[in-house]
Amino acid sequence: MWKLKEIKKEKLVIFDLDDTLIKTDAKIKIVDSKTGEIFQELTPAEFNFYSSKITNHFLNFDDFECPEILRKARFIRRIFNKFKKYYSEGIPVSIVTARSSSKLVRDFFLENGIDIHPDLVIAINDPFHNLEGSISERKQKAILSLIDDGYTDLIFFDDNHEN
């Protein structure tokens, strides 16, 4: 296994996952905390603009932890072609996603024949990374950690302009 220290650390291309590289059927469920009833289901794109006005609810992200749903993902060709170009040229690529399991994301890419270094797959809600704040703040912290690792020329693809 190769080490991150062995990678030439200059250029790094960072991709968000959901609605940037892939589309899935995963939904965020808004659930009544008293009854367990699902009020609404949101796509990742809809969630980008969601603001909670309901006090007795919680958000359920279980679909995003399901390997079967992830395996059925459809690549967004326009962006995925850019991803493949960088990858095939030997330019390090990173995934910075709001998902909660870096291993699940890395395994997805391995199943698709793409070996991204484990340190470059960052699921910002994975307890391992211990990141706090909003999604955009967590992504910013993750990217700053990559800069701290020595990357100086970064390109970032994300479907949400806040990120």
PDB file of N, CA and C in Angstrom, residues 34-76:
ATOM      1  N   LYS A  34     -42.194  12.495  17.596  1.00  0.00           N
ATOM      2  CA  LYS A  34     -43.168  11.856  18.494  1.00  0.00           C
ATOM      3  C   LYS A  34     -43.788  10.615  17.871  1.00  0.00           C
ATOM      4  N   THR A  35     -44.147  10.705  16.596  1.00  0.00           N
ATOM      5  CA  THR A  35     -44.878   9.603  15.962  1.00  0.00           C
ATOM      6  C   THR A  35     -43.999   8.719  15.072  1.00  0.00           C
ATOM      7  N   GLY A  36     -42.840   9.222  14.658  1.00  0.00           N
ATOM      8  CA  GLY A  36     -41.987   8.486  13.743  1.00  0.00           C
ATOM      9  C   GLY A  36     -42.443   8.595  12.301  1.00  0.00           C
ATOM     10  N   GLU A  37     -43.502   9.374  12.061  1.00  0.00           N
ATOM     11  CA  GLU A  37     -44.030   9.546  10.711  1.00  0.00           C
ATOM     12  C   GLU A  37     -43.084  10.431   9.888  1.00  0.00           C
ATOM     13  N   ILE A  38     -42.909  10.039   8.626  1.00  0.00           N
ATOM     14  CA  ILE A  38     -42.068  10.820   7.714  1.00  0.00           C
ATOM     15  C   ILE A  38     -42.912  11.950   7.127  1.00  0.00           C
ATOM     16  N   PHE A  39     -42.501  13.207   7.416  1.00  0.00           N
ATOM     17  CA  PHE A  39     -43.185  14.386   6.872  1.00  0.00           C
ATOM     18  C   PHE A  39     -42.883  14.562   5.393  1.00  0.00           C
ATOM     19  N   GLN A  40     -41.592  14.436   5.088  1.00  0.00           N
ATOM     20  CA  GLN A  40     -41.122  14.786   3.751  1.00  0.00           C
ATOM     21  C   GLN A  40     -39.816  14.054   3.474  1.00  0.00           C
ATOM     22  N   GLU A  41     -39.533  13.826   2.197  1.00  0.00           N
ATOM     23  CA  GLU A  41     -38.252  13.264   1.773  1.00  0.00           C
ATOM     24  C   GLU A  41     -37.610  14.267   0.824  1.00  0.00           C
ATOM     25  N   LEU A  42     -36.316  14.542   1.065  1.00  0.00           N
ATOM     26  CA  LEU A  42     -35.597  15.534   0.271  1.00  0.00           C
ATOM     27  C   LEU A  42     -34.432  14.897  -0.472  1.00  0.00           C
ATOM     28  N   THR A  43     -34.224  15.329  -1.693  1.00  0.00           N
ATOM     29  CA  THR A  43     -33.015  14.940  -2.417  1.00  0.00           C
ATOM     30  C   THR A  43     -31.865  15.783  -1.849  1.00  0.00           C
ATOM     31  N   PRO A  44     -30.620  15.407  -2.119  1.00  0.00           N
ATOM     32  CA  PRO A  44     -29.507  16.257  -1.675  1.00  0.00           C
ATOM     33  C   PRO A  44     -29.615  17.686  -2.214  1.00  0.00           C
ATOM     34  N   ALA A  45     -30.065  17.850  -3.457  1.00  0.00           N
ATOM     35  CA  ALA A  45     -30.213  19.190  -4.035  1.00  0.00           C
ATOM     36  C   ALA A  45     -31.268  19.990  -3.271  1.00  0.00           C
ATOM     37  N   GLU A  46     -32.374  19.352  -2.930  1.00  0.00           N
ATOM     38  CA  GLU A  46     -33.422  20.043  -2.163  1.00  0.00           C
ATOM     39  C   GLU A  46     -32.931  20.369  -0.758  1.00  0.00           C
ATOM     40  N   PHE A  47     -32.152  19.470  -0.180  1.00  0.00           N
ATOM     41  CA  PHE A  47     -31.631  19.695   1.173  1.00  0.00           C
ATOM     42  C   PHE A  47     -30.701  20.902   1.225  1.00  0.00           C
ATOM     43  N   ASN A  48     -30.016  21.206   0.116  1.00  0.00           N
ATOM     44  CA  ASN A  48     -29.139  22.379   0.077  1.00  0.00           C
ATOM     45  C   ASN A  48     -29.881  23.661   0.411  1.00  0.00           C
ATOM     46  N   PHE A  49     -31.196  23.686   0.150  1.00  0.00           N
ATOM     47  CA  PHE A  49     -31.986  24.890   0.385  1.00  0.00           C
ATOM     48  C   PHE A  49     -33.001  24.723   1.511  1.00  0.00           C
ATOM     49  N   TYR A  50     -32.899  23.630   2.227  1.00  0.00           N
ATOM     50  CA  TYR A  50     -33.840  23.327   3.301  1.00  0.00           C
ATOM     51  C   TYR A  50     -33.522  24.144   4.551  1.00  0.00           C
ATOM     52  N   SER A  51     -34.553  24.710   5.154  1.00  0.00           N
ATOM     53  CA  SER A  51     -34.380  25.331   6.470  1.00  0.00           C
ATOM     54  C   SER A  51     -35.531  24.853   7.340  1.00  0.00           C
ATOM     55  N   SER A  52     -35.198  24.407   8.520  1.00  0.00           N
ATOM     56  CA  SER A  52     -36.168  23.797   9.410  1.00  0.00           C
ATOM     57  C   SER A  52     -37.089  24.842  10.026  1.00  0.00           C
ATOM     58  N   LYS A  53     -38.383  24.594   9.869  1.00  0.00           N
ATOM     59  CA  LYS A  53     -39.387  25.448  10.507  1.00  0.00           C
ATOM     60  C   LYS A  53     -40.228  24.623  11.484  1.00  0.00           C
ATOM     61  N   ILE A  54     -39.900  23.351  11.600  1.00  0.00           N
ATOM     62  CA  ILE A  54     -40.662  22.427  12.439  1.00  0.00           C
ATOM     63  C   ILE A  54     -39.815  22.102  13.667  1.00  0.00           C
ATOM     64  N   THR A  55     -40.420  22.181  14.843  1.00  0.00           N
ATOM     65  CA  THR A  55     -39.644  21.963  16.069  1.00  0.00           C
ATOM     66  C   THR A  55     -39.609  20.508  16.519  1.00  0.00           C
ATOM     67  N   ASN A  56     -40.638  19.735  16.222  1.00  0.00           N
ATOM     68  CA  ASN A  56     -40.694  18.359  16.733  1.00  0.00           C
ATOM     69  C   ASN A  56     -40.347  17.345  15.647  1.00  0.00           C
ATOM     70  N   HIS A  57     -39.188  17.525  15.050  1.00  0.00           N
ATOM     71  CA  HIS A  57     -38.774  16.601  14.008  1.00  0.00           C
ATOM     72  C   HIS A  57     -37.274  16.346  14.096  1.00  0.00           C
ATOM     73  N   PHE A  58     -36.840  15.339  13.356  1.00  0.00           N
ATOM     74  CA  PHE A  58     -35.402  15.114  13.199  1.00  0.00           C
ATOM     75  C   PHE A  58     -35.145  14.691  11.760  1.00  0.00           C
ATOM     76  N   LEU A  59     -33.911  14.796  11.361  1.00  0.00           N
ATOM     77  CA  LEU A  59     -33.512  14.422  10.011  1.00  0.00           C
ATOM     78  C   LEU A  59     -32.901  13.028  10.036  1.00  0.00           C
ATOM     79  N   ASN A  60     -33.330  12.197   9.117  1.00  0.00           N
ATOM     80  CA  ASN A  60     -32.833  10.830   9.012  1.00  0.00           C
ATOM     81  C   ASN A  60     -32.034  10.704   7.710  1.00  0.00           C
ATOM     82  N   PHE A  61     -30.743  10.369   7.845  1.00  0.00           N
ATOM     83  CA  PHE A  61     -29.836  10.246   6.707  1.00  0.00           C
ATOM     84  C   PHE A  61     -29.477   8.782   6.415  1.00  0.00           C
ATOM     85  N   ASP A  62     -30.286   7.840   6.886  1.00  0.00           N
ATOM     86  CA  ASP A  62     -29.960   6.417   6.751  1.00  0.00           C
ATOM     87  C   ASP A  62     -29.709   5.982   5.312  1.00  0.00           C
ATOM     88  N   ASP A  63     -30.416   6.566   4.349  1.00  0.00           N
ATOM     89  CA  ASP A  63     -30.217   6.182   2.950  1.00  0.00           C
ATOM     90  C   ASP A  63     -28.766   6.386   2.512  1.00  0.00           C
ATOM     91  N   PHE A  64     -28.089   7.351   3.117  1.00  0.00           N
ATOM     92  CA  PHE A  64     -26.718   7.690   2.721  1.00  0.00           C
ATOM     93  C   PHE A  64     -25.681   6.764   3.360  1.00  0.00           C
ATOM     94  N   GLU A  65     -26.161   5.868   4.212  1.00  0.00           N
ATOM     95  CA  GLU A  65     -25.288   4.867   4.826  1.00  0.00           C
ATOM     96  C   GLU A  65     -25.533   3.484   4.236  1.00  0.00           C
ATOM     97  N   CYS A  66     -26.383   3.423   3.236  1.00  0.00           N
ATOM     98  CA  CYS A  66     -26.785   2.144   2.645  1.00  0.00           C
ATOM     99  C   CYS A  66     -25.918   1.830   1.425  1.00  0.00           C
ATOM    100  N   PRO A  67     -25.077   0.789   1.516  1.00  0.00           N
ATOM    101  CA  PRO A  67     -24.214   0.439   0.382  1.00  0.00           C
ATOM    102  C   PRO A  67     -24.997   0.075  -0.879  1.00  0.00           C
ATOM    103  N   GLU A  68     -26.173  -0.542  -0.722  1.00  0.00           N
ATOM    104  CA  GLU A  68     -26.957  -0.943  -1.889  1.00  0.00           C
ATOM    105  C   GLU A  68     -27.427   0.269  -2.682  1.00  0.00           C
ATOM    106  N   ILE A  69     -27.871   1.308  -1.986  1.00  0.00           N
ATOM    107  CA  ILE A  69     -28.309   2.522  -2.689  1.00  0.00           C
ATOM    108  C   ILE A  69     -27.115   3.158  -3.388  1.00  0.00           C
ATOM    109  N   LEU A  70     -25.968   3.199  -2.716  1.00  0.00           N
ATOM    110  CA  LEU A  70     -24.771   3.798  -3.311  1.00  0.00           C
ATOM    111  C   LEU A  70     -24.317   3.006  -4.540  1.00  0.00           C
ATOM    112  N   ARG A  71     -24.376   1.689  -4.469  1.00  0.00           N
ATOM    113  CA  ARG A  71     -23.956   0.853  -5.611  1.00  0.00           C
ATOM    114  C   ARG A  71     -24.780   1.124  -6.865  1.00  0.00           C
ATOM    115  N   LYS A  72     -26.020   1.548  -6.683  1.00  0.00           N
ATOM    116  CA  LYS A  72     -26.903   1.822  -7.821  1.00  0.00           C
ATOM    117  C   LYS A  72     -26.738   3.248  -8.352  1.00  0.00           C
ATOM    118  N   ALA A  73     -25.740   3.960  -7.863  1.00  0.00           N
ATOM    119  CA  ALA A  73     -25.524   5.352  -8.271  1.00  0.00           C
ATOM    120  C   ALA A  73     -25.287   5.456  -9.768  1.00  0.00           C
ATOM    121  N   ARG A  74     -25.713   6.574 -10.309  1.00  0.00           N
ATOM    122  CA  ARG A  74     -25.457   6.895 -11.710  1.00  0.00           C
ATOM    123  C   ARG A  74     -24.434   8.029 -11.735  1.00  0.00           C
ATOM    124  N   PHE A  75     -23.357   7.831 -12.479  1.00  0.00           N
ATOM    125  CA  PHE A  75     -22.340   8.868 -12.578  1.00  0.00           C
ATOM    126  C   PHE A  75     -22.861  10.030 -13.419  1.00  0.00           C
ATOM    127  N   ILE A  76     -22.555  11.222 -13.002  1.00  0.00           N
ATOM    128  CA  ILE A  76     -22.873  12.422 -13.773  1.00  0.00           C
ATOM    129  C   ILE A  76     -21.722  12.583 -14.766  1.00  0.00           C
TER     130      ILE A  76
END
